[in-house]
Tab-separated table of C-alpha atoms in Angstrom:
chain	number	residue	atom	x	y	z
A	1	UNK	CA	124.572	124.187	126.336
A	2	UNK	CA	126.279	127.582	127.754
A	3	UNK	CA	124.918	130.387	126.255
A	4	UNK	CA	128.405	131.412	125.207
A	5	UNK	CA	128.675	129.178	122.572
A	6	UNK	CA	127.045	129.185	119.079
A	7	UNK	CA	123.977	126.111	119.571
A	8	UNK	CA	125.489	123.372	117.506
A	9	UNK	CA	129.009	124.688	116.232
A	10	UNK	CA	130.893	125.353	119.963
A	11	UNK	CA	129.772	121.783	121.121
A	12	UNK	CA	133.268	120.459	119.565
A	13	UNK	CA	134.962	123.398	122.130
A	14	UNK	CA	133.198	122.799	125.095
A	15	UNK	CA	134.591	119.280	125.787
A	16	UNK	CA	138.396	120.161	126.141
A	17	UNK	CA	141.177	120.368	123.842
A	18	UNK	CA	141.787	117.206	122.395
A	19	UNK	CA	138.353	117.098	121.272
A	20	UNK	CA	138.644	120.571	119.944
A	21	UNK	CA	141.579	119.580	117.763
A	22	UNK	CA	140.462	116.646	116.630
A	23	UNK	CA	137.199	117.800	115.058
A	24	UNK	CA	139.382	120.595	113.298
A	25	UNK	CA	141.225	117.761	111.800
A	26	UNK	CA	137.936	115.692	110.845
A	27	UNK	CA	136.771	118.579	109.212
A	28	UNK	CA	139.843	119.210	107.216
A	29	UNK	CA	142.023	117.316	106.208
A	30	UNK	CA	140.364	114.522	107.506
A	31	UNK	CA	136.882	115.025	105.798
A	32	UNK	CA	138.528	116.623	102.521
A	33	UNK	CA	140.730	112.523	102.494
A	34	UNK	CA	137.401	110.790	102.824
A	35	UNK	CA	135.517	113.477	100.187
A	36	UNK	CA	138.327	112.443	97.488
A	37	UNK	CA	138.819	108.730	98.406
A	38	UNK	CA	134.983	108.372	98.135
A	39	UNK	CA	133.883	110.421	95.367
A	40	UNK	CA	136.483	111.371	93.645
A	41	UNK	CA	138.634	107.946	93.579
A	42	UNK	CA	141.787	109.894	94.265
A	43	UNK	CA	144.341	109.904	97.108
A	44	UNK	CA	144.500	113.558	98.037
A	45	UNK	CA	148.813	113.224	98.577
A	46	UNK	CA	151.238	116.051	98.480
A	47	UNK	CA	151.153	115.694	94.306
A	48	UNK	CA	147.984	116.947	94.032
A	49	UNK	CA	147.267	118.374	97.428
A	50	UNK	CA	148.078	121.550	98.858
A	51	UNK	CA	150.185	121.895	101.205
A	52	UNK	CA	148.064	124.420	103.350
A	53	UNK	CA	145.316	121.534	103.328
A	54	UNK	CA	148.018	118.579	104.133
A	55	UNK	CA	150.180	120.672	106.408
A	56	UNK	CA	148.554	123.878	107.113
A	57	UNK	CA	146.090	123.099	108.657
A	58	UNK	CA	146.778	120.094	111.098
A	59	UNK	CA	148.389	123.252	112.490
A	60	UNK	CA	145.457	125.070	112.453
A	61	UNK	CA	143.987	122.209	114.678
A	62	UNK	CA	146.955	122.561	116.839
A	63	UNK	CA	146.182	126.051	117.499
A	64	UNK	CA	142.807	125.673	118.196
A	65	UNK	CA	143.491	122.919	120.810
A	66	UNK	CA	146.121	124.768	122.523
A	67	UNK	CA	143.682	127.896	122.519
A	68	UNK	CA	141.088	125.825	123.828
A	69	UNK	CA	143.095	124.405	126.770
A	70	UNK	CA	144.072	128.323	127.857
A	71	UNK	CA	140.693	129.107	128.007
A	72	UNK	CA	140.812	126.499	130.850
A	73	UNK	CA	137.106	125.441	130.418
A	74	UNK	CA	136.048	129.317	130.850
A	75	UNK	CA	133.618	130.320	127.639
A	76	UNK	CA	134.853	132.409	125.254
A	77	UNK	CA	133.831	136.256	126.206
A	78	UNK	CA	134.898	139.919	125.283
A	79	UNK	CA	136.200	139.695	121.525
A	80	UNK	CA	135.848	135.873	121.466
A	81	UNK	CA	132.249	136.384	122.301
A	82	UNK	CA	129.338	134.744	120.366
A	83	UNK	CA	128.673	138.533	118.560
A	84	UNK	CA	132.106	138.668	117.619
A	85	UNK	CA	132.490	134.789	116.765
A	86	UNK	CA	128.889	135.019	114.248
A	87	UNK	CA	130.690	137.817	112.503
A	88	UNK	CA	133.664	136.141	111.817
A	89	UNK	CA	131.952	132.935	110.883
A	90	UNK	CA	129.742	135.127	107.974
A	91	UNK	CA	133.139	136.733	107.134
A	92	UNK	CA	134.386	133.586	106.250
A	93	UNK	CA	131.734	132.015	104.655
A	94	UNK	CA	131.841	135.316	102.498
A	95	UNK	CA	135.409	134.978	101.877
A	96	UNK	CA	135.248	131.565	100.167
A	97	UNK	CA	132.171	132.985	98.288
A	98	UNK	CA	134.248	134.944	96.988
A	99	UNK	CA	137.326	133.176	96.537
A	100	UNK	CA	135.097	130.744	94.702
A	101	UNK	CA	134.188	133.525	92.254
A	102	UNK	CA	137.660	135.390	91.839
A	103	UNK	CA	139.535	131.578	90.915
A	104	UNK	CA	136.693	130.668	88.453
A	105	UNK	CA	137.141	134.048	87.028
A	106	UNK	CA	140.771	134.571	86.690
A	107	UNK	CA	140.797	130.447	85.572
A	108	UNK	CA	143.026	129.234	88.871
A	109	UNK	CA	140.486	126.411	88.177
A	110	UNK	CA	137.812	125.393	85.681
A	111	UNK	CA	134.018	125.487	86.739
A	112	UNK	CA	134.114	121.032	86.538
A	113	UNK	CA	137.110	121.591	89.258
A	114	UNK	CA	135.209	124.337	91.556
A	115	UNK	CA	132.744	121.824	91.651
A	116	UNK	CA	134.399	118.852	92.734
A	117	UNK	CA	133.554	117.068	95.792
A	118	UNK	CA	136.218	118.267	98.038
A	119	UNK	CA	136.501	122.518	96.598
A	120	UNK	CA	132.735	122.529	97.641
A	121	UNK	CA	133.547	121.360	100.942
A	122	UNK	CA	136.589	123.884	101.491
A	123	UNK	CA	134.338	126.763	100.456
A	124	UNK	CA	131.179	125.855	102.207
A	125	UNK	CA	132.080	123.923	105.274
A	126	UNK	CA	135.624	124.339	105.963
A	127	UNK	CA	135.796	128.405	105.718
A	128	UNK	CA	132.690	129.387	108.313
A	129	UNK	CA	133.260	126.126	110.688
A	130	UNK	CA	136.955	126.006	111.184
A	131	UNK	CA	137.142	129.927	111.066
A	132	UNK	CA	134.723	129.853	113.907
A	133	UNK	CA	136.316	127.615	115.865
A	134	UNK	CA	139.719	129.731	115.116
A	135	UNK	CA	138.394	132.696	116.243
A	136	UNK	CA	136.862	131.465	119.488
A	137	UNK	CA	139.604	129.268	120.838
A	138	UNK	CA	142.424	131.233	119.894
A	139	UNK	CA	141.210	134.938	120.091
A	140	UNK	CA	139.846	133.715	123.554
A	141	UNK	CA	143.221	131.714	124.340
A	142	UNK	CA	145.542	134.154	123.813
A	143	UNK	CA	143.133	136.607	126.040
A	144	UNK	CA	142.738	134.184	129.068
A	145	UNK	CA	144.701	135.604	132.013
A	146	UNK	CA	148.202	134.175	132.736
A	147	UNK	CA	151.417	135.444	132.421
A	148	UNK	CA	153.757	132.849	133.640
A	149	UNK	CA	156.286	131.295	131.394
A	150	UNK	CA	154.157	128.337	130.227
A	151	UNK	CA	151.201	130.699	129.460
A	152	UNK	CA	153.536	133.022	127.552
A	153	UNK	CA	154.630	129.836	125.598
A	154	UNK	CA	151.524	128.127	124.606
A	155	UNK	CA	150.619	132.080	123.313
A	156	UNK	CA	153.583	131.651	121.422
A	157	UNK	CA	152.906	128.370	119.808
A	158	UNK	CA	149.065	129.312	118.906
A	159	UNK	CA	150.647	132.512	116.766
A	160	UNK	CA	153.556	130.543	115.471
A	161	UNK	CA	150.405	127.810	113.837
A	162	UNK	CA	148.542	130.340	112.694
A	163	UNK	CA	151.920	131.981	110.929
A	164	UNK	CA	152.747	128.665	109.783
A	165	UNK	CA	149.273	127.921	108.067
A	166	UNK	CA	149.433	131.473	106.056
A	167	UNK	CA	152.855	130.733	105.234
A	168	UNK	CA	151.578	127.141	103.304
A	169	UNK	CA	148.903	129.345	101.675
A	170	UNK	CA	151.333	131.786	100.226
A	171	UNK	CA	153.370	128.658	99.178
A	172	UNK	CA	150.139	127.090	97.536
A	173	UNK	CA	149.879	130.289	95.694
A	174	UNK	CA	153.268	130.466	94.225
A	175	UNK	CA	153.305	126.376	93.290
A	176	UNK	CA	149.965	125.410	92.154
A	177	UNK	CA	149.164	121.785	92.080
A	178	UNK	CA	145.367	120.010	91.172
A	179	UNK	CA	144.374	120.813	94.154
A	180	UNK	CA	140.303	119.808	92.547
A	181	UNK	CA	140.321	117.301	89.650
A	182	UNK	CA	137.238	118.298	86.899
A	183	UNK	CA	134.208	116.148	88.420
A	184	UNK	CA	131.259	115.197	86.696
A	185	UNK	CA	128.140	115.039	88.850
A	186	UNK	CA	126.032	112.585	86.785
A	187	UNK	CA	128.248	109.653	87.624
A	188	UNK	CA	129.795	110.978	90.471
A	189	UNK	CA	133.192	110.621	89.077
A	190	UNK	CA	136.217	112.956	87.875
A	191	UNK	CA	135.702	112.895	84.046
A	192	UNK	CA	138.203	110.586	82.342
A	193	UNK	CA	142.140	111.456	81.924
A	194	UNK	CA	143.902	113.061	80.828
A	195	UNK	CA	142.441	116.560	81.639
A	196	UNK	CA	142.579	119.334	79.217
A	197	UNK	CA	144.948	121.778	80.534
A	198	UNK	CA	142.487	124.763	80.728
A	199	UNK	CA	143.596	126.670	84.116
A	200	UNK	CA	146.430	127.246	85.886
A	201	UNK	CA	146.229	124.250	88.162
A	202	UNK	CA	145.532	121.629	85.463
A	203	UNK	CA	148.669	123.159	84.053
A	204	UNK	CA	150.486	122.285	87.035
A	205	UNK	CA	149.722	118.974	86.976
A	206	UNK	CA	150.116	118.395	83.202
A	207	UNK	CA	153.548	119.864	83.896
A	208	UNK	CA	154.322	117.033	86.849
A	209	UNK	CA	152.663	114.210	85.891
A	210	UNK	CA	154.364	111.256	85.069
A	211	UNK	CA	154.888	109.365	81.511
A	212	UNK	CA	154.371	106.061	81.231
A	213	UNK	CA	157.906	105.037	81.778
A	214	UNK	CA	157.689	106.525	84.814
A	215	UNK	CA	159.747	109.401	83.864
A	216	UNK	CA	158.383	112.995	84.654
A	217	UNK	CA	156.900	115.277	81.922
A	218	UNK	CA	159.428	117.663	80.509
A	219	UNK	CA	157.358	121.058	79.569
A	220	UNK	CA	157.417	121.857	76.460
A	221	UNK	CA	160.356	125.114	75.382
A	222	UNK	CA	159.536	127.705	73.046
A	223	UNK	CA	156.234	128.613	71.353
């Protein structure tokens, strides 16, 4: 394994771009699909998804494939480096630490929802890995030598994903949706409809879901 990747983690970067990409989409959304389909008997659609999971970051994939194939099998070196790479990846990691902690807090989501299945996942797996593999394809992408219209293109198409996937996340922001039903551990289930609307993303949902005629819920006006 070349020294210039992290042991373990750059093996998904060192076989081209198409393999690049495609483990960024097994890890998410692919991985967060199987996560809820498995455990917590949903289908993770654009009702209850969000749309930088769903759309956001398929793009993100795309980025780090088209960073990959600049890099034009070269490993990753000055700020891509492995130094540089590790402290991004602990970053990360930190980030959805705290993330975690400030939407608990500030009740974006109750603690049964930041401890579903696929929220666990996001914070813990998704963050470090896919930031890593951000970093190193893209940072070392858009630094590989070229200046020739197609280079100067695919440079352009790497920032425009990454613009695109923090424009989905401000989106998320402004139009919560479930995002993490409330999950309960000792049957390995989400506990039983309907949810009490305690945070701001249950409310969402409450607000969108369905009646039984197949009408959608009008929220209630007034007090």
């Amino acid at each position: 394994m070349n020294r210039s990747w992290l042991p373990g983690l750059g093996e998904a970067l060192g076989h081209g771009p198409w393999v690049a990409a495609a483990a960024a989409v097994a890890v998410t959304p692919g991985a967060m699909w199987i996560l809820a389909l498995l455990l917590e008997r949903r289908w993770m659609g654009t009702r209850e998804g969000f749309v930088a999971v769903l759309l956001g970051d398929p793009l993100l994939a795309v980025a780090v494939g088209l960073g990959v194939q600049r890099m034009r099998g070269a490993p990753p070196t000055g700020p891509a480096d492995p130094r540089f790479a590790s402290a991004w990846l602990v970053g990360c990691l930190g980030f959805g630490l705290l993330q975690w902690h400030t939407e608990l807090r500030h009740g974006f989501f109750t603690r049964e929802q930041a401890l579903a299945p696929t929220k666990i996942w996001h914070q813990l797996v998704v963050y470090p890995l896919l930031g890593y593999w951000l970093w190193t394809s893209v940072i070392g992408g858009l630094a590989a030598p070229g200046a020739g219209p197609a280079d100067i293109t695919v440079r352009a198409l790497v920032i425009l994903c990454v613009l695109a996937w923090l424009a989905t996340n401000g989106y998320d922001r402004r139009h919560p949706k479930l995002g993490h039903p409330p999950y309960d551990w000792r049957r390995l289930r989400p506990r039983p409809r309907p949810w009490p609307a305690t945070s701001t993303t249950l409310r969402a949902y409450r607000d969108t879901e369905p009646l039984d005629t197949g009408r959608r819920r009008v929220p209630a006006s007034g007090g």
